mmCIF file of C-alpha atoms and ligand atoms in Angstrom:
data_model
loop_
_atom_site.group_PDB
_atom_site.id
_atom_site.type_symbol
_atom_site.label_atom_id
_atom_site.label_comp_id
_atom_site.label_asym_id
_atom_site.label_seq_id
_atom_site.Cartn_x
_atom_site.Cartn_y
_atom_site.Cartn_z
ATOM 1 C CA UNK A 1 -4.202 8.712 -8.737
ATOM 2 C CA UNK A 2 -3.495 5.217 -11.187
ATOM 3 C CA UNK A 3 -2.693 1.816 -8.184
ATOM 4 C CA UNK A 4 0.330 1.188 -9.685
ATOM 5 C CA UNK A 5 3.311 1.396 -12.219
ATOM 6 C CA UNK A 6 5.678 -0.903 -13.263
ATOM 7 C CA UNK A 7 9.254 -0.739 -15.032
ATOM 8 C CA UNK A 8 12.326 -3.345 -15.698
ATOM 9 C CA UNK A 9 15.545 -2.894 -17.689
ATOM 10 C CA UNK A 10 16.119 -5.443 -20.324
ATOM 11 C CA UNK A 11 16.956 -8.179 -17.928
ATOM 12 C CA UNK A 12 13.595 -8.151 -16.389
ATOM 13 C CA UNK A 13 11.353 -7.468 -19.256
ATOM 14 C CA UNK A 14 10.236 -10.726 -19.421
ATOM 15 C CA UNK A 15 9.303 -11.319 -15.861
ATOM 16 C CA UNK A 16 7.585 -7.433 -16.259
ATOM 17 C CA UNK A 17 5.569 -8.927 -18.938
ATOM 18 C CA UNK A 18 4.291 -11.811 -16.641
ATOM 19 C CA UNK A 19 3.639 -9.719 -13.406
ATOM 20 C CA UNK A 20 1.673 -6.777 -16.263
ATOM 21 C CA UNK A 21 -0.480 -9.897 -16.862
ATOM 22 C CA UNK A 22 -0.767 -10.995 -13.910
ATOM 23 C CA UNK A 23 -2.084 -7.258 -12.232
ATOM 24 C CA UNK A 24 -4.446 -7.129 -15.279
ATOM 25 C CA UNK A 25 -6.033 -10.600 -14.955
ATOM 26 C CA UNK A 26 -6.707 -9.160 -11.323
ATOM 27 C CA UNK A 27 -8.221 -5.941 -12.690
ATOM 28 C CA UNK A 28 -5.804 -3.416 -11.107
ATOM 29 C CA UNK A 29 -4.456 -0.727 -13.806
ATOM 30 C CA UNK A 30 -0.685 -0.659 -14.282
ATOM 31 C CA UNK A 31 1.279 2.087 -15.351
ATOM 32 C CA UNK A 32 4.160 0.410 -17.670
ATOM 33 C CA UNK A 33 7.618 2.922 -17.583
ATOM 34 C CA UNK A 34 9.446 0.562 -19.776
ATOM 35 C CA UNK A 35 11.660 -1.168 -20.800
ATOM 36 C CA UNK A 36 9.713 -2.297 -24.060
ATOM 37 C CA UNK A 37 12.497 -4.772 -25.607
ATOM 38 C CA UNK A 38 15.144 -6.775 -24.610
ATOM 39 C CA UNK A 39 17.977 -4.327 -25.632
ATOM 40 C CA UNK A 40 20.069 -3.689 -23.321
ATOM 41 C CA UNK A 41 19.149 -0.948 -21.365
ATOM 42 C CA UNK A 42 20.390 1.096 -18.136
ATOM 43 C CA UNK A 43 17.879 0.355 -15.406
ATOM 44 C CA UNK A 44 18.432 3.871 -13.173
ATOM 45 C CA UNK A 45 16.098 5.433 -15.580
ATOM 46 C CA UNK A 46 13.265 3.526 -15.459
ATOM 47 C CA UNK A 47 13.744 3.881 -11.499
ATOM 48 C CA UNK A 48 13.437 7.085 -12.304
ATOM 49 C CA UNK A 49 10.707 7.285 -13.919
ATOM 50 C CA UNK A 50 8.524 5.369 -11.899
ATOM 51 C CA UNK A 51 9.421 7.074 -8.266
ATOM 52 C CA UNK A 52 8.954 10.295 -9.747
ATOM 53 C CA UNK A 53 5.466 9.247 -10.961
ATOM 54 C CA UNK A 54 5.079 7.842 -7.515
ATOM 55 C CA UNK A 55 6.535 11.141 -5.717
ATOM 56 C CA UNK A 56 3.948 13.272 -8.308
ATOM 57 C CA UNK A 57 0.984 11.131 -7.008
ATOM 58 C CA UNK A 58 0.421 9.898 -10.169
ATOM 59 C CA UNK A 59 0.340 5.927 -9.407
ATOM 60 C CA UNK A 60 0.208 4.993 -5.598
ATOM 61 C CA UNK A 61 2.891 1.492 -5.638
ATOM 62 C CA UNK A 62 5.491 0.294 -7.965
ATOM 63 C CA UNK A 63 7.218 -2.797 -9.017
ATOM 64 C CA UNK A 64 10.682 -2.561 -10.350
ATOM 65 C CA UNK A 65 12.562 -5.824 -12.216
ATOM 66 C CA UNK A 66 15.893 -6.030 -13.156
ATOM 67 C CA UNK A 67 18.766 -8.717 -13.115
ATOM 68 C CA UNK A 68 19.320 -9.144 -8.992
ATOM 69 C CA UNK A 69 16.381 -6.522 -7.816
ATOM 70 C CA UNK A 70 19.400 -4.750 -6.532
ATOM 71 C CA UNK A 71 20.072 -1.969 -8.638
ATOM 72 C CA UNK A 72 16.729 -1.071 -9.097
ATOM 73 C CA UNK A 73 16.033 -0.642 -5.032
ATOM 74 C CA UNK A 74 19.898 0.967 -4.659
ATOM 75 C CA UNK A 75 18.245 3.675 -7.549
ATOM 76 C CA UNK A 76 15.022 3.842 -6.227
ATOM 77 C CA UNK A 77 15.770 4.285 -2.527
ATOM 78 C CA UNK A 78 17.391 7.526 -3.352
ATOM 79 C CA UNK A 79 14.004 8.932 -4.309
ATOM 80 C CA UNK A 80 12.364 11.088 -1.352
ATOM 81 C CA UNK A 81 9.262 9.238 0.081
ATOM 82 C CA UNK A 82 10.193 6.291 -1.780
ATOM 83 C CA UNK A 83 10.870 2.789 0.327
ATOM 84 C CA UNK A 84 11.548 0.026 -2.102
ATOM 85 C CA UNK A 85 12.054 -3.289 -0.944
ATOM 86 C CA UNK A 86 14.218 -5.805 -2.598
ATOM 87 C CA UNK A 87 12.039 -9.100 -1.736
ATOM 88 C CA UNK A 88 13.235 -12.881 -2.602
ATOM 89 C CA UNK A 89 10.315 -14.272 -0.417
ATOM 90 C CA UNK A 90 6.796 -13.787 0.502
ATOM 91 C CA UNK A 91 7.478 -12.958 4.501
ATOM 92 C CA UNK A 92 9.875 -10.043 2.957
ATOM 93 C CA UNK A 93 7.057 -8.675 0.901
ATOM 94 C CA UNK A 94 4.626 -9.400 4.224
ATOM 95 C CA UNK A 95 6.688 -7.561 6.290
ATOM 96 C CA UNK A 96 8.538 -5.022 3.860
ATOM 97 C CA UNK A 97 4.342 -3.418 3.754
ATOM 98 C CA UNK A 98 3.671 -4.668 7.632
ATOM 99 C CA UNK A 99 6.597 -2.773 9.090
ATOM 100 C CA UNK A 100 8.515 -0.513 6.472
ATOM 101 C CA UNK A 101 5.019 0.420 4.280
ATOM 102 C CA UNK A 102 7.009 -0.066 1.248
ATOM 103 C CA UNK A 103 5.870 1.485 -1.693
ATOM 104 C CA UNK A 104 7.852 0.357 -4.412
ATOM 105 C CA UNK A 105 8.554 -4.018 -5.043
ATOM 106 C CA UNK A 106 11.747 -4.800 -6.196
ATOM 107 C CA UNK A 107 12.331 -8.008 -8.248
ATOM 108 C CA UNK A 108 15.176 -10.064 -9.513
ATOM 109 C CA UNK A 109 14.111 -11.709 -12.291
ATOM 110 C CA UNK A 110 18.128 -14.035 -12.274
ATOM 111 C CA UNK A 111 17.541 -15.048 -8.475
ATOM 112 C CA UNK A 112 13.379 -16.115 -8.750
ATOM 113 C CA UNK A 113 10.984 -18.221 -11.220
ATOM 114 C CA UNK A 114 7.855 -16.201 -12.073
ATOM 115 C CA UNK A 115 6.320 -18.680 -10.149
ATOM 116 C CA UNK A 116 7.649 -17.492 -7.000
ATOM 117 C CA UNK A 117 7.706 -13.627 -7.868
ATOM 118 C CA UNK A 118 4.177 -13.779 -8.708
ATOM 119 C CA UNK A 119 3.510 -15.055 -4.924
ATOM 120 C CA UNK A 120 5.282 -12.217 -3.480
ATOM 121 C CA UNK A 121 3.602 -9.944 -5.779
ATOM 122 C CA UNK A 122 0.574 -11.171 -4.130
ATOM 123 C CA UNK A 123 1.865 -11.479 -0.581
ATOM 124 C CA UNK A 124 2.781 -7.822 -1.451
ATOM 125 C CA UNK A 125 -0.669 -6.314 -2.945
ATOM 126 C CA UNK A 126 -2.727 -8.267 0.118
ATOM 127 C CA UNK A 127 -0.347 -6.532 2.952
ATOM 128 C CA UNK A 128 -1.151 -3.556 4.793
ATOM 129 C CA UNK A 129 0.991 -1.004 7.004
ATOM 130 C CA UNK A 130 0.532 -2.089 10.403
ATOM 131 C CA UNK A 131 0.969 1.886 11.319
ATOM 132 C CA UNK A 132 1.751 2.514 15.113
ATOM 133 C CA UNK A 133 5.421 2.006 16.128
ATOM 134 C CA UNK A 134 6.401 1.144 13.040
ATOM 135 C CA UNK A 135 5.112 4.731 11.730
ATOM 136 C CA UNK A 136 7.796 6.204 13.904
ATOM 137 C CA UNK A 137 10.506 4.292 12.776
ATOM 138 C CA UNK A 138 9.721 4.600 9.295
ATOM 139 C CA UNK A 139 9.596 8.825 9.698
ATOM 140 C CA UNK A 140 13.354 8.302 11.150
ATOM 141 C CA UNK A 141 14.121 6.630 7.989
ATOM 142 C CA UNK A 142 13.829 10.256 6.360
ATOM 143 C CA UNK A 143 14.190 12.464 9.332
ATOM 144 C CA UNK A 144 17.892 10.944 10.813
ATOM 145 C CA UNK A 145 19.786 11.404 7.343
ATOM 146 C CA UNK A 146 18.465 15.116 7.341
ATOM 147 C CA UNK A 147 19.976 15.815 10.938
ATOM 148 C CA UNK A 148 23.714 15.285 9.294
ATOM 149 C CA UNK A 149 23.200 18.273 7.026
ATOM 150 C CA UNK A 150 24.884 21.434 7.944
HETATM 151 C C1 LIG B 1 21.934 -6.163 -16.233
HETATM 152 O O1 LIG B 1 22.880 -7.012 -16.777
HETATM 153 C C2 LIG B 1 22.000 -6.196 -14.706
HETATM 154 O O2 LIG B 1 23.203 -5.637 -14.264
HETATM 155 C C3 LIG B 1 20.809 -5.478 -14.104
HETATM 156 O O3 LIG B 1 19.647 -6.038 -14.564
HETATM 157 C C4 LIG B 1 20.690 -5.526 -12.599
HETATM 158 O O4 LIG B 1 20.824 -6.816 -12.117
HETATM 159 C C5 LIG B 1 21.501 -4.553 -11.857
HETATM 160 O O5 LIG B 1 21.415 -4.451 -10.622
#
């Protein structure tokens, strides 16, 4: 299994580009799902693409860019197994791994400088699931939805 993958739609190519660079300075292999340009693009199916890598153990993590970071956790948090966390700080990216053991980083490249997402990328990479409790809690994340079905 690859670390990690990483995908934006048009409005967060650029800020992809910078975090690519940034994961390869640091040596870690990155998985890029696209976008490739800056046309515009519809960012649901580079979601796609990269949970479904993540749900086929293919790549471990993923970071996901677009406009707000919004649209790319609503897609990606319908993904089984997936918990993406839409982070505009480093304590959110602390915590989203410390507590929720996200798996997926979501980024909006119109609210944050690359400055600042490049410091929760690294808050994010250097966090660890703090397991215990919080493992319960994130089962029930899965588990209560599936108790609605008929
Ligand atoms: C694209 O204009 C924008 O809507 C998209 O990048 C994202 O912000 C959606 O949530």
């Amino acid at each position: 299994m690859q670390y990690l993958a990483i995908g934006s739609d048009h409005a967060g190519y650029e800020l992809k580009s910078i975090l690519k660079d940034y994961l390869l300075n640091r040596g870690i292999e990155v998985v890029d799902v696209g976008t490739h340009s800056l046309e515009s693009c519809d960012y649901p199916r580079f979601a796609h693409d990269l949970c479904v890598m993540i749900q086929n153990k293919q790549v471990e993590y993923g970071v996901l860019v677009c406009g707000t970071g919004i649209g790319m956790s609503m897609s990606a948090n319908r993904y089984r197994g997936i918990r993406a966390a839409l982070c505009a700080n480093e304590y959110h990216a602390r915590m989203s791994k410390a507590h929720n053991d996200s798996n997926v980083l979501c980024l909006g490249s119109r609210v944050i400088g690359s400055e600042l997402a490049l410091s929760i990328l690294a808050a994010w990479l250097e966090s660890v699931f703090e397991r215990d409790r919080h493992l319960r809690r994130v089962n029930l994340i899965d588990e209560l939805p599936n108790q609605n079905l008929a």
